[in-house]
PDB file of C-alpha atoms in Angstrom:
ATOM      1  CA  UNK A   1      36.650  39.361 -52.810  1.00 59.00           C
ATOM      2  CA  UNK A   2      36.895  40.963 -49.218  1.00 78.00           C
ATOM      3  CA  UNK A   3      39.007  43.153 -47.249  1.00 87.00           C
ATOM      4  CA  UNK A   4      40.252  42.709 -43.536  1.00 90.00           C
ATOM      5  CA  UNK A   5      42.293  45.124 -41.341  1.00 92.00           C
ATOM      6  CA  UNK A   6      45.215  43.747 -39.928  1.00 93.00           C
ATOM      7  CA  UNK A   7      45.424  44.244 -36.096  1.00 91.00           C
ATOM      8  CA  UNK A   8      48.273  42.431 -34.791  1.00 95.00           C
ATOM      9  CA  UNK A   9      51.673  43.629 -34.470  1.00 94.00           C
ATOM     10  CA  UNK A  10      53.301  40.288 -35.245  1.00 95.00           C
ATOM     11  CA  UNK A  11      51.565  40.702 -38.507  1.00 93.00           C
ATOM     12  CA  UNK A  12      52.921  44.049 -39.526  1.00 95.00           C
ATOM     13  CA  UNK A  13      56.460  42.367 -38.603  1.00 94.00           C
ATOM     14  CA  UNK A  14      55.738  39.436 -40.627  1.00 93.00           C
ATOM     15  CA  UNK A  15      54.488  41.796 -43.691  1.00 93.00           C
ATOM     16  CA  UNK A  16      57.913  43.781 -43.482  1.00 94.00           C
ATOM     17  CA  UNK A  17      59.389  40.762 -45.154  1.00 93.00           C
ATOM     18  CA  UNK A  18      57.510  41.650 -48.581  1.00 94.00           C
ATOM     19  CA  UNK A  19      57.650  43.068 -51.677  1.00 95.00           C
ATOM     20  CA  UNK A  20      57.981  47.010 -51.295  1.00 96.00           C
ATOM     21  CA  UNK A  21      56.762  50.234 -53.771  1.00 95.00           C
ATOM     22  CA  UNK A  22      57.869  53.590 -52.666  1.00 95.00           C
ATOM     23  CA  UNK A  23      56.068  56.416 -53.654  1.00 95.00           C
ATOM     24  CA  UNK A  24      55.950  60.180 -53.390  1.00 93.00           C
ATOM     25  CA  UNK A  25      53.197  59.874 -50.865  1.00 92.00           C
ATOM     26  CA  UNK A  26      53.667  56.261 -49.358  1.00 95.00           C
ATOM     27  CA  UNK A  27      55.428  53.090 -48.908  1.00 96.00           C
ATOM     28  CA  UNK A  28      53.505  49.850 -50.088  1.00 96.00           C
ATOM     29  CA  UNK A  29      54.632  46.860 -48.652  1.00 96.00           C
ATOM     30  CA  UNK A  30      52.438  43.298 -50.078  1.00 96.00           C
ATOM     31  CA  UNK A  31      53.477  40.082 -48.620  1.00 95.00           C
ATOM     32  CA  UNK A  32      51.813  37.069 -50.229  1.00 93.00           C
ATOM     33  CA  UNK A  33      50.083  34.353 -47.468  1.00 89.00           C
ATOM     34  CA  UNK A  34      51.038  30.641 -47.860  1.00 84.00           C
ATOM     35  CA  UNK A  35      47.591  29.969 -47.040  1.00 84.00           C
ATOM     36  CA  UNK A  36      43.892  28.951 -48.672  1.00 81.00           C
ATOM     37  CA  UNK A  37      42.608  32.045 -47.797  1.00 84.00           C
ATOM     38  CA  UNK A  38      41.591  34.599 -50.707  1.00 87.00           C
ATOM     39  CA  UNK A  39      41.064  37.681 -48.169  1.00 91.00           C
ATOM     40  CA  UNK A  40      43.360  40.410 -48.901  1.00 93.00           C
ATOM     41  CA  UNK A  41      44.296  42.246 -45.435  1.00 94.00           C
ATOM     42  CA  UNK A  42      45.432  45.840 -44.820  1.00 96.00           C
ATOM     43  CA  UNK A  43      47.364  47.806 -42.676  1.00 96.00           C
ATOM     44  CA  UNK A  44      47.979  51.761 -42.719  1.00 96.00           C
ATOM     45  CA  UNK A  45      50.816  53.213 -40.314  1.00 95.00           C
ATOM     46  CA  UNK A  46      51.920  56.757 -40.118  1.00 95.00           C
ATOM     47  CA  UNK A  47      54.828  57.741 -37.713  1.00 94.00           C
ATOM     48  CA  UNK A  48      55.200  60.350 -35.649  1.00 95.00           C
ATOM     49  CA  UNK A  49      57.480  61.955 -37.812  1.00 94.00           C
ATOM     50  CA  UNK A  50      55.124  62.945 -40.398  1.00 93.00           C
ATOM     51  CA  UNK A  51      53.138  65.270 -38.031  1.00 92.00           C
ATOM     52  CA  UNK A  52      50.996  65.820 -35.355  1.00 94.00           C
ATOM     53  CA  UNK A  53      47.709  63.564 -34.774  1.00 95.00           C
ATOM     54  CA  UNK A  54      45.535  65.620 -36.671  1.00 95.00           C
ATOM     55  CA  UNK A  55      47.588  65.553 -39.748  1.00 94.00           C
ATOM     56  CA  UNK A  56      48.427  61.763 -39.167  1.00 95.00           C
ATOM     57  CA  UNK A  57      44.398  60.881 -38.738  1.00 95.00           C
ATOM     58  CA  UNK A  58      44.324  62.620 -41.581  1.00 94.00           C
ATOM     59  CA  UNK A  59      46.166  60.922 -43.668  1.00 95.00           C
ATOM     60  CA  UNK A  60      45.130  57.544 -42.344  1.00 95.00           C
ATOM     61  CA  UNK A  61      41.598  58.508 -43.703  1.00 95.00           C
ATOM     62  CA  UNK A  62      42.406  59.069 -46.973  1.00 94.00           C
ATOM     63  CA  UNK A  63      44.568  55.777 -47.092  1.00 95.00           C
ATOM     64  CA  UNK A  64      41.362  53.953 -45.858  1.00 95.00           C
ATOM     65  CA  UNK A  65      39.349  55.855 -48.705  1.00 94.00           C
ATOM     66  CA  UNK A  66      41.818  54.841 -51.595  1.00 93.00           C
ATOM     67  CA  UNK A  67      42.262  51.166 -49.963  1.00 93.00           C
ATOM     68  CA  UNK A  68      38.695  50.668 -50.076  1.00 93.00           C
ATOM     69  CA  UNK A  69      38.583  52.161 -53.598  1.00 94.00           C
ATOM     70  CA  UNK A  70      41.712  50.677 -55.300  1.00 93.00           C
ATOM     71  CA  UNK A  71      42.701  47.116 -53.679  1.00 93.00           C
ATOM     72  CA  UNK A  72      39.326  45.802 -54.390  1.00 91.00           C
ATOM     73  CA  UNK A  73      40.115  45.836 -58.091  1.00 90.00           C
ATOM     74  CA  UNK A  74      43.595  45.637 -58.406  1.00 90.00           C
ATOM     75  CA  UNK A  75      44.646  44.278 -55.170  1.00 89.00           C
ATOM     76  CA  UNK A  76      46.452  40.834 -54.839  1.00 90.00           C
ATOM     77  CA  UNK A  77      44.014  38.195 -53.313  1.00 91.00           C
ATOM     78  CA  UNK A  78      45.524  36.491 -50.248  1.00 90.00           C
ATOM     79  CA  UNK A  79      47.957  39.301 -49.374  1.00 93.00           C
ATOM     80  CA  UNK A  80      48.717  41.454 -46.944  1.00 94.00           C
ATOM     81  CA  UNK A  81      48.757  44.788 -47.833  1.00 96.00           C
ATOM     82  CA  UNK A  82      50.436  47.911 -45.888  1.00 96.00           C
ATOM     83  CA  UNK A  83      50.601  51.186 -46.572  1.00 96.00           C
ATOM     84  CA  UNK A  84      53.199  53.630 -44.778  1.00 96.00           C
ATOM     85  CA  UNK A  85      52.658  56.980 -44.817  1.00 95.00           C
ATOM     86  CA  UNK A  86      55.994  59.497 -45.652  1.00 93.00           C
ATOM     87  CA  UNK A  87      55.868  63.174 -44.919  1.00 90.00           C
ATOM     88  CA  UNK A  88      53.967  64.670 -48.283  1.00 84.00           C
ATOM     89  CA  UNK A  89      51.334  62.472 -48.305  1.00 86.00           C
ATOM     90  CA  UNK A  90      48.930  64.218 -46.772  1.00 86.00           C
ATOM     91  CA  UNK A  91      49.112  67.712 -49.239  1.00 90.00           C
ATOM     92  CA  UNK A  92      48.917  65.349 -52.484  1.00 92.00           C
ATOM     93  CA  UNK A  93      45.927  65.419 -54.556  1.00 94.00           C
ATOM     94  CA  UNK A  94      43.932  62.181 -54.108  1.00 94.00           C
ATOM     95  CA  UNK A  95      43.960  61.627 -57.519  1.00 94.00           C
ATOM     96  CA  UNK A  96      47.336  61.592 -57.523  1.00 94.00           C
ATOM     97  CA  UNK A  97      47.475  58.895 -54.388  1.00 94.00           C
ATOM     98  CA  UNK A  98      44.963  56.871 -56.300  1.00 94.00           C
ATOM     99  CA  UNK A  99      47.455  56.445 -59.424  1.00 95.00           C
ATOM    100  CA  UNK A 100      50.263  56.099 -57.425  1.00 94.00           C
ATOM    101  CA  UNK A 101      48.533  52.949 -55.361  1.00 94.00           C
ATOM    102  CA  UNK A 102      47.661  51.448 -58.577  1.00 94.00           C
ATOM    103  CA  UNK A 103      50.961  52.000 -60.130  1.00 95.00           C
ATOM    104  CA  UNK A 104      52.491  50.508 -57.134  1.00 95.00           C
ATOM    105  CA  UNK A 105      50.553  47.720 -57.031  1.00 94.00           C
ATOM    106  CA  UNK A 106      51.199  46.884 -60.778  1.00 93.00           C
ATOM    107  CA  UNK A 107      55.031  46.808 -59.271  1.00 93.00           C
ATOM    108  CA  UNK A 108      54.631  44.456 -56.643  1.00 92.00           C
ATOM    109  CA  UNK A 109      52.151  41.767 -58.919  1.00 88.00           C
ATOM    110  CA  UNK A 110      55.628  41.955 -61.246  1.00 83.00           C
TER     111      UNK A 110
END
């Protein structure tokens, strides 16, 4: 099962209507697309409220690593997954973020 990136604003806006799973380091938003494509699409966003460019880019790199590791196993096929960074997310240990992403995906699947 493949992963691809969300690149257009309209896709992020459409995903905003999906199910939310807030976690301490991020908010996961998942919207199941009603097309026959089993491809998982991923978007990552971190606002300027979180920190300066160095911090935001570090957070996005960590989120991309998380997505590559967790989504192929636990993600929803044919859905858009958006990770929205929160202020405390960059200080959290990677293993905690990984466990939180798995827990958030479990919440959204229910």
